[in-house]
Amino acid sequence: MDETTVIINSEELRPLAQYLVELLKPATGFSFFIKNRVSEPRERSISLNLDESFKLKNKEAYRLTIDEHHIEIISTKNEGIFRGLQTLRQLLPATIESKRQLSESWEIATGIITDQPEYSYRSTMLDISRHFFDAATIKRHIRNIALYKINTLHLHLSDDQGWRIEIKSWPNLTTHGAKTEVGGGKGGFLTQEDYKEIVSYAARYFITIVPEIDMPGHTNAALASYPGLNCDNQVRDLYTGTEVGFSSLCTNKELTYQFADDVIREISAITPGRYFHIGGDESHATTHKDYIDFINRVRTIVKKNGKQMIGWEEVAQASIDSSDLIQFWNQPQTAINGIEQGAQVIISPAKYAYLDMKYNSNTLTGQNWAAIIDVKRAYVWNPLLLVNGITKKDIIGIEAPLWTETVKTADDIDYLVFPRLAGIAETGWTPASQKNWNNFRKRLSKHGKRMTQLGINYYPSPLVAWDSNQ
Ligand code: TNX
């Protein structure tokens, strides 16, 4: 019987050693032992080492060394060890992902990889408002995106069609506002306990959850739950269509700010990450002045609750500063407004990175208003070239959002997200000068079988010569 030892140089690494064993054990059937640092020869072992003296100080940077006898990953932080483990995983044959024991030999190329990310914020978004997705589906998604070293999951928790997170001081938001979704299905919501579980699950994958409550537009579900949030005090009907831009909180009422404060406080209290996303997009039913006043005030509420504000690009029209992040999605000018006020930008271009766009005109799910985005188009863009005058220091990173007007099942999520997210993740991790479509295409061809083993319903793009032997 084959056996392998995982050697750690700090107790802090034990959960990662356990994670590695869970990853390798099902397919190999090897016995694994986790040991603290040893002095005897380290043959047939994998070492995980925290090393303060490692020259790359970025917390996600790592060095992976593979020789004939031994594998070692070092980093200054657990994050880097975890990202290095994803590389190790990708270097092993795809069958390593099998949940059934296989009688294969597990070969891996020798070499040294010293690696670090180009951008510190590498995110994808899941909209659980248009169609609701439960905690189990979100956790499965977290597991899948971690393979590509994504470090942030933005959850779009409220919109016209449904309010998806329990707020104890405003219970109707979910008892009423979560009852349906696009198309009239039964909707649903996350309890605060569900949310906490998602946050701590994500932390095991070194993924930060960014909660979004979209305001002042995209709020019909709230306006249908509490009549007082409407200027005319008339309760709205629940909404199951897909139009945008028709709803607005009443920005001139104190109750609205009480509401915003309660919601931001309750969610911030269960969010260890530093960010709170206030939405702010497409508020076409709010006057310009009311919009600006609202964003300025909600921004101070976010700060009071100890968080840093993120808003979609439109919020750059308000008074923001270097403590805020703006998320560019459509209009370069808005990103420029943000940069001029000192804010950093999350580059999230609808034309390249919107995962709800179709792959081609025959794709059954998805939309096409921004572009048709095949696997190549999702890969080739450069975050530095989309906004005139933007420089590297203005960009904190990238995000690929998945809006779910047309997305009904976990299989639909997989199909639109994979394999495009792999390319977008590489754009976040790798300097533009080292990216190359033909090279990526070849490497991606080996991921079809891996994704199949993982149960990911990916889109087998004809632009890739999928390798079924790998
Ligand atoms: C625009 S992008 C929206 C969303 C829609 C999406 C559909 C953005 C900030 N707002 O409300 O779901 O298009 O592609």
JSON list of C-alpha atoms in Angstrom, two decimals, residues 16-160:
[
{"chain": "A", "resi": 16, "resn": "LEU", "atom": "CA", "xyz": [-4.34, 22.80, 5.08]},
{"chain": "A", "resi": 17, "resn": "ALA", "atom": "CA", "xyz": [-2.56, 19.47, 5.47]},
{"chain": "A", "resi": 18, "resn": "GLN", "atom": "CA", "xyz": [-5.96, 17.89, 6.15]},
{"chain": "A", "resi": 19, "resn": "TYR", "atom": "CA", "xyz": [-7.40, 19.62, 3.10]},
{"chain": "A", "resi": 20, "resn": "LEU", "atom": "CA", "xyz": [-4.56, 18.21, 1.00]},
{"chain": "A", "resi": 21, "resn": "VAL", "atom": "CA", "xyz": [-5.21, 14.71, 2.31]},
{"chain": "A", "resi": 22, "resn": "GLU", "atom": "CA", "xyz": [-8.94, 15.02, 1.53]},
{"chain": "A", "resi": 23, "resn": "LEU", "atom": "CA", "xyz": [-7.97, 16.09, -1.98]},
{"chain": "A", "resi": 24, "resn": "LEU", "atom": "CA", "xyz": [-5.55, 13.22, -2.67]},
{"chain": "A", "resi": 25, "resn": "LYS", "atom": "CA", "xyz": [-6.96, 10.33, -0.71]},
{"chain": "A", "resi": 26, "resn": "PRO", "atom": "CA", "xyz": [-10.14, 9.34, -2.54]},
{"chain": "A", "resi": 27, "resn": "ALA", "atom": "CA", "xyz": [-8.55, 8.72, -5.96]},
{"chain": "A", "resi": 28, "resn": "THR", "atom": "CA", "xyz": [-5.17, 7.38, -4.80]},
{"chain": "A", "resi": 29, "resn": "GLY", "atom": "CA", "xyz": [-6.35, 5.35, -1.83]},
{"chain": "A", "resi": 30, "resn": "PHE", "atom": "CA", "xyz": [-2.91, 6.03, -0.28]},
{"chain": "A", "resi": 31, "resn": "SER", "atom": "CA", "xyz": [-2.52, 6.25, 3.45]},
{"chain": "A", "resi": 32, "resn": "PHE", "atom": "CA", "xyz": [-1.49, 9.67, 4.59]},
{"chain": "A", "resi": 33, "resn": "PHE", "atom": "CA", "xyz": [0.20, 10.76, 7.80]},
{"chain": "A", "resi": 34, "resn": "ILE", "atom": "CA", "xyz": [0.42, 14.34, 8.93]},
{"chain": "A", "resi": 35, "resn": "LYS", "atom": "CA", "xyz": [3.60, 15.05, 10.89]},
{"chain": "A", "resi": 36, "resn": "ASN", "atom": "CA", "xyz": [5.28, 18.04, 12.40]},
{"chain": "A", "resi": 37, "resn": "ARG", "atom": "CA", "xyz": [8.67, 19.02, 11.03]},
{"chain": "A", "resi": 38, "resn": "VAL", "atom": "CA", "xyz": [11.08, 16.08, 10.95]},
{"chain": "A", "resi": 39, "resn": "SER", "atom": "CA", "xyz": [14.81, 15.84, 10.61]},
{"chain": "A", "resi": 40, "resn": "GLU", "atom": "CA", "xyz": [14.97, 12.40, 8.95]},
{"chain": "A", "resi": 41, "resn": "PRO", "atom": "CA", "xyz": [14.99, 12.16, 5.14]},
{"chain": "A", "resi": 42, "resn": "ARG", "atom": "CA", "xyz": [11.79, 13.47, 3.65]},
{"chain": "A", "resi": 43, "resn": "GLU", "atom": "CA", "xyz": [11.33, 10.88, 0.92]},
{"chain": "A", "resi": 44, "resn": "ARG", "atom": "CA", "xyz": [7.79, 10.34, -0.33]},
{"chain": "A", "resi": 45, "resn": "SER", "atom": "CA", "xyz": [6.52, 13.40, 1.43]},
{"chain": "A", "resi": 46, "resn": "ILE", "atom": "CA", "xyz": [4.88, 16.73, 0.77]},
{"chain": "A", "resi": 47, "resn": "SER", "atom": "CA", "xyz": [6.06, 19.60, 2.97]},
{"chain": "A", "resi": 48, "resn": "LEU", "atom": "CA", "xyz": [4.06, 22.71, 3.67]},
{"chain": "A", "resi": 49, "resn": "ASN", "atom": "CA", "xyz": [6.24, 25.43, 5.15]},
{"chain": "A", "resi": 50, "resn": "LEU", "atom": "CA", "xyz": [5.45, 28.88, 6.43]},
{"chain": "A", "resi": 51, "resn": "ASP", "atom": "CA", "xyz": [8.61, 30.84, 5.88]},
{"chain": "A", "resi": 52, "resn": "GLU", "atom": "CA", "xyz": [8.95, 34.47, 6.90]},
{"chain": "A", "resi": 53, "resn": "SER", "atom": "CA", "xyz": [12.15, 34.76, 4.91]},
{"chain": "A", "resi": 54, "resn": "PHE", "atom": "CA", "xyz": [10.55, 33.76, 1.59]},
{"chain": "A", "resi": 55, "resn": "LYS", "atom": "CA", "xyz": [11.43, 36.60, -0.75]},
{"chain": "A", "resi": 56, "resn": "LEU", "atom": "CA", "xyz": [7.90, 37.18, -2.13]},
{"chain": "A", "resi": 57, "resn": "LYS", "atom": "CA", "xyz": [5.98, 38.99, 0.60]},
{"chain": "A", "resi": 58, "resn": "ASN", "atom": "CA", "xyz": [2.59, 38.98, -1.11]},
{"chain": "A", "resi": 59, "resn": "LYS", "atom": "CA", "xyz": [0.43, 36.79, 1.14]},
{"chain": "A", "resi": 60, "resn": "GLU", "atom": "CA", "xyz": [-0.76, 34.70, -1.83]},
{"chain": "A", "resi": 61, "resn": "ALA", "atom": "CA", "xyz": [2.72, 34.17, -3.27]},
{"chain": "A", "resi": 62, "resn": "TYR", "atom": "CA", "xyz": [4.27, 30.71, -3.02]},
{"chain": "A", "resi": 63, "resn": "ARG", "atom": "CA", "xyz": [7.07, 28.55, -4.27]},
{"chain": "A", "resi": 64, "resn": "LEU", "atom": "CA", "xyz": [6.34, 24.97, -5.30]},
{"chain": "A", "resi": 65, "resn": "THR", "atom": "CA", "xyz": [9.35, 22.68, -5.62]},
{"chain": "A", "resi": 66, "resn": "ILE", "atom": "CA", "xyz": [8.98, 19.17, -7.01]},
{"chain": "A", "resi": 67, "resn": "ASP", "atom": "CA", "xyz": [11.89, 16.74, -7.24]},
{"chain": "A", "resi": 68, "resn": "GLU", "atom": "CA", "xyz": [12.09, 12.95, -7.52]},
{"chain": "A", "resi": 69, "resn": "HIS", "atom": "CA", "xyz": [11.58, 12.37, -3.81]},
{"chain": "A", "resi": 70, "resn": "HIS", "atom": "CA", "xyz": [9.77, 15.27, -2.36]},
{"chain": "A", "resi": 71, "resn": "ILE", "atom": "CA", "xyz": [7.30, 18.10, -2.93]},
{"chain": "A", "resi": 72, "resn": "GLU", "atom": "CA", "xyz": [7.48, 21.36, -1.01]},
{"chain": "A", "resi": 73, "resn": "ILE", "atom": "CA", "xyz": [5.29, 24.46, -0.91]},
{"chain": "A", "resi": 74, "resn": "ILE", "atom": "CA", "xyz": [6.47, 27.54, 0.95]},
{"chain": "A", "resi": 75, "resn": "SER", "atom": "CA", "xyz": [4.85, 30.91, 1.54]},
{"chain": "A", "resi": 76, "resn": "THR", "atom": "CA", "xyz": [4.87, 33.62, 4.16]},
{"chain": "A", "resi": 77, "resn": "LYS", "atom": "CA", "xyz": [1.14, 32.95, 4.78]},
{"chain": "A", "resi": 78, "resn": "ASN", "atom": "CA", "xyz": [-1.50, 30.21, 4.72]},
{"chain": "A", "resi": 79, "resn": "GLU", "atom": "CA", "xyz": [-3.09, 31.91, 1.71]},
{"chain": "A", "resi": 80, "resn": "GLY", "atom": "CA", "xyz": [0.00, 31.32, -0.37]},
{"chain": "A", "resi": 81, "resn": "ILE", "atom": "CA", "xyz": [0.21, 27.68, 0.70]},
{"chain": "A", "resi": 82, "resn": "PHE", "atom": "CA", "xyz": [-3.43, 27.23, -0.33]},
{"chain": "A", "resi": 83, "resn": "ARG", "atom": "CA", "xyz": [-2.92, 28.83, -3.75]},
{"chain": "A", "resi": 84, "resn": "GLY", "atom": "CA", "xyz": [0.19, 26.68, -4.22]},
{"chain": "A", "resi": 85, "resn": "LEU", "atom": "CA", "xyz": [-1.89, 23.59, -3.43]},
{"chain": "A", "resi": 86, "resn": "GLN", "atom": "CA", "xyz": [-4.21, 24.52, -6.31]},
{"chain": "A", "resi": 87, "resn": "THR", "atom": "CA", "xyz": [-1.20, 24.56, -8.64]},
{"chain": "A", "resi": 88, "resn": "LEU", "atom": "CA", "xyz": [-0.04, 21.19, -7.31]},
{"chain": "A", "resi": 89, "resn": "ARG", "atom": "CA", "xyz": [-3.54, 19.86, -7.90]},
{"chain": "A", "resi": 90, "resn": "GLN", "atom": "CA", "xyz": [-3.55, 21.11, -11.49]},
{"chain": "A", "resi": 91, "resn": "LEU", "atom": "CA", "xyz": [-0.17, 19.48, -12.16]},
{"chain": "A", "resi": 92, "resn": "LEU", "atom": "CA", "xyz": [-1.46, 16.05, -11.16]},
{"chain": "A", "resi": 93, "resn": "PRO", "atom": "CA", "xyz": [-3.49, 14.01, -13.68]},
{"chain": "A", "resi": 94, "resn": "ALA", "atom": "CA", "xyz": [-7.15, 15.06, -13.89]},
{"chain": "A", "resi": 95, "resn": "THR", "atom": "CA", "xyz": [-8.20, 11.71, -12.44]},
{"chain": "A", "resi": 96, "resn": "ILE", "atom": "CA", "xyz": [-6.84, 12.88, -9.08]},
{"chain": "A", "resi": 97, "resn": "GLU", "atom": "CA", "xyz": [-10.25, 14.57, -8.72]},
{"chain": "A", "resi": 98, "resn": "SER", "atom": "CA", "xyz": [-12.04, 11.21, -8.87]},
{"chain": "A", "resi": 99, "resn": "LYS", "atom": "CA", "xyz": [-14.07, 10.32, -5.81]},
{"chain": "A", "resi": 100, "resn": "ARG", "atom": "CA", "xyz": [-13.51, 6.61, -6.60]},
{"chain": "A", "resi": 101, "resn": "GLN", "atom": "CA", "xyz": [-10.22, 4.88, -5.92]},
{"chain": "A", "resi": 102, "resn": "LEU", "atom": "CA", "xyz": [-8.33, 4.28, -9.18]},
{"chain": "A", "resi": 103, "resn": "SER", "atom": "CA", "xyz": [-5.39, 1.99, -9.80]},
{"chain": "A", "resi": 104, "resn": "GLU", "atom": "CA", "xyz": [-3.20, 4.44, -11.68]},
{"chain": "A", "resi": 105, "resn": "SER", "atom": "CA", "xyz": [0.27, 5.74, -11.19]},
{"chain": "A", "resi": 106, "resn": "TRP", "atom": "CA", "xyz": [0.28, 9.37, -10.10]},
{"chain": "A", "resi": 107, "resn": "GLU", "atom": "CA", "xyz": [3.01, 11.12, -12.03]},
{"chain": "A", "resi": 108, "resn": "ILE", "atom": "CA", "xyz": [3.93, 14.74, -11.76]},
{"chain": "A", "resi": 109, "resn": "ALA", "atom": "CA", "xyz": [6.56, 16.79, -13.56]},
{"chain": "A", "resi": 110, "resn": "THR", "atom": "CA", "xyz": [9.54, 17.97, -11.54]},
{"chain": "A", "resi": 111, "resn": "GLY", "atom": "CA", "xyz": [10.48, 21.63, -11.38]},
{"chain": "A", "resi": 112, "resn": "ILE", "atom": "CA", "xyz": [10.22, 24.84, -9.40]},
{"chain": "A", "resi": 113, "resn": "ILE", "atom": "CA", "xyz": [7.37, 27.34, -9.68]},
{"chain": "A", "resi": 114, "resn": "THR", "atom": "CA", "xyz": [7.70, 30.72, -8.00]},
{"chain": "A", "resi": 115, "resn": "ASP", "atom": "CA", "xyz": [4.41, 32.52, -8.36]},
{"chain": "A", "resi": 116, "resn": "GLN", "atom": "CA", "xyz": [2.39, 35.51, -7.23]},
{"chain": "A", "resi": 117, "resn": "PRO", "atom": "CA", "xyz": [-0.77, 37.31, -8.35]},
{"chain": "A", "resi": 118, "resn": "GLU", "atom": "CA", "xyz": [-0.79, 40.41, -10.51]},
{"chain": "A", "resi": 119, "resn": "TYR", "atom": "CA", "xyz": [-3.94, 41.75, -8.80]},
{"chain": "A", "resi": 120, "resn": "SER", "atom": "CA", "xyz": [-4.97, 41.26, -5.18]},
{"chain": "A", "resi": 121, "resn": "TYR", "atom": "CA", "xyz": [-8.74, 41.28, -5.81]},
{"chain": "A", "resi": 122, "resn": "ARG", "atom": "CA", "xyz": [-9.88, 38.43, -8.06]},
{"chain": "A", "resi": 123, "resn": "SER", "atom": "CA", "xyz": [-13.57, 37.99, -7.81]},
{"chain": "A", "resi": 124, "resn": "THR", "atom": "CA", "xyz": [-16.68, 36.51, -9.26]},
{"chain": "A", "resi": 125, "resn": "MET", "atom": "CA", "xyz": [-20.26, 37.50, -8.41]},
{"chain": "A", "resi": 126, "resn": "LEU", "atom": "CA", "xyz": [-23.33, 35.35, -7.99]},
{"chain": "A", "resi": 127, "resn": "ASP", "atom": "CA", "xyz": [-26.76, 36.99, -8.20]},
{"chain": "A", "resi": 128, "resn": "ILE", "atom": "CA", "xyz": [-29.05, 35.02, -5.86]},
{"chain": "A", "resi": 129, "resn": "SER", "atom": "CA", "xyz": [-31.87, 37.53, -6.21]},
{"chain": "A", "resi": 130, "resn": "ARG", "atom": "CA", "xyz": [-33.15, 37.02, -9.76]},
{"chain": "A", "resi": 131, "resn": "HIS", "atom": "CA", "xyz": [-33.12, 33.29, -9.09]},
{"chain": "A", "resi": 132, "resn": "PHE", "atom": "CA", "xyz": [-32.45, 32.06, -5.59]},
{"chain": "A", "resi": 133, "resn": "PHE", "atom": "CA", "xyz": [-29.57, 29.65, -4.93]},
{"chain": "A", "resi": 134, "resn": "ASP", "atom": "CA", "xyz": [-29.30, 28.04, -1.50]},
{"chain": "A", "resi": 135, "resn": "ALA", "atom": "CA", "xyz": [-26.32, 27.67, 0.83]},
{"chain": "A", "resi": 136, "resn": "ALA", "atom": "CA", "xyz": [-25.42, 24.20, -0.47]},
{"chain": "A", "resi": 137, "resn": "THR", "atom": "CA", "xyz": [-25.26, 25.47, -4.07]},
{"chain": "A", "resi": 138, "resn": "ILE", "atom": "CA", "xyz": [-23.20, 28.49, -3.03]},
{"chain": "A", "resi": 139, "resn": "LYS", "atom": "CA", "xyz": [-20.75, 26.28, -1.11]},
{"chain": "A", "resi": 140, "resn": "ARG", "atom": "CA", "xyz": [-20.35, 23.98, -4.09]},
{"chain": "A", "resi": 141, "resn": "HIS", "atom": "CA", "xyz": [-19.63, 27.05, -6.21]},
{"chain": "A", "resi": 142, "resn": "ILE", "atom": "CA", "xyz": [-17.01, 28.23, -3.71]},
{"chain": "A", "resi": 143, "resn": "ARG", "atom": "CA", "xyz": [-15.29, 24.85, -3.96]},
{"chain": "A", "resi": 144, "resn": "ASN", "atom": "CA", "xyz": [-15.22, 25.10, -7.75]},
{"chain": "A", "resi": 145, "resn": "ILE", "atom": "CA", "xyz": [-13.98, 28.68, -8.11]},
{"chain": "A", "resi": 146, "resn": "ALA", "atom": "CA", "xyz": [-11.17, 28.04, -5.59]},
{"chain": "A", "resi": 147, "resn": "LEU", "atom": "CA", "xyz": [-9.50, 25.76, -8.14]},
{"chain": "A", "resi": 148, "resn": "TYR", "atom": "CA", "xyz": [-8.73, 28.87, -10.20]},
{"chain": "A", "resi": 149, "resn": "LYS", "atom": "CA", "xyz": [-7.36, 30.91, -7.28]},
{"chain": "A", "resi": 150, "resn": "ILE", "atom": "CA", "xyz": [-10.36, 33.26, -7.13]},
{"chain": "A", "resi": 151, "resn": "ASN", "atom": "CA", "xyz": [-10.17, 34.99, -3.72]},
{"chain": "A", "resi": 152, "resn": "THR", "atom": "CA", "xyz": [-13.46, 36.92, -3.51]},
{"chain": "A", "resi": 153, "resn": "LEU", "atom": "CA", "xyz": [-17.11, 35.93, -3.95]},
{"chain": "A", "resi": 154, "resn": "HIS", "atom": "CA", "xyz": [-19.49, 38.86, -4.26]},
{"chain": "A", "resi": 155, "resn": "LEU", "atom": "CA", "xyz": [-23.07, 37.87, -3.40]},
{"chain": "A", "resi": 156, "resn": "HIS", "atom": "CA", "xyz": [-25.80, 40.02, -4.94]},
{"chain": "A", "resi": 157, "resn": "LEU", "atom": "CA", "xyz": [-28.30, 39.58, -2.09]},
{"chain": "A", "resi": 158, "resn": "SER", "atom": "CA", "xyz": [-31.18, 41.87, -3.04]},
{"chain": "A", "resi": 159, "resn": "ASP", "atom": "CA", "xyz": [-32.87, 43.16, -6.14]},
{"chain": "A", "resi": 160, "resn": "ASP", "atom": "CA", "xyz": [-36.33, 43.89, -7.54]}
]
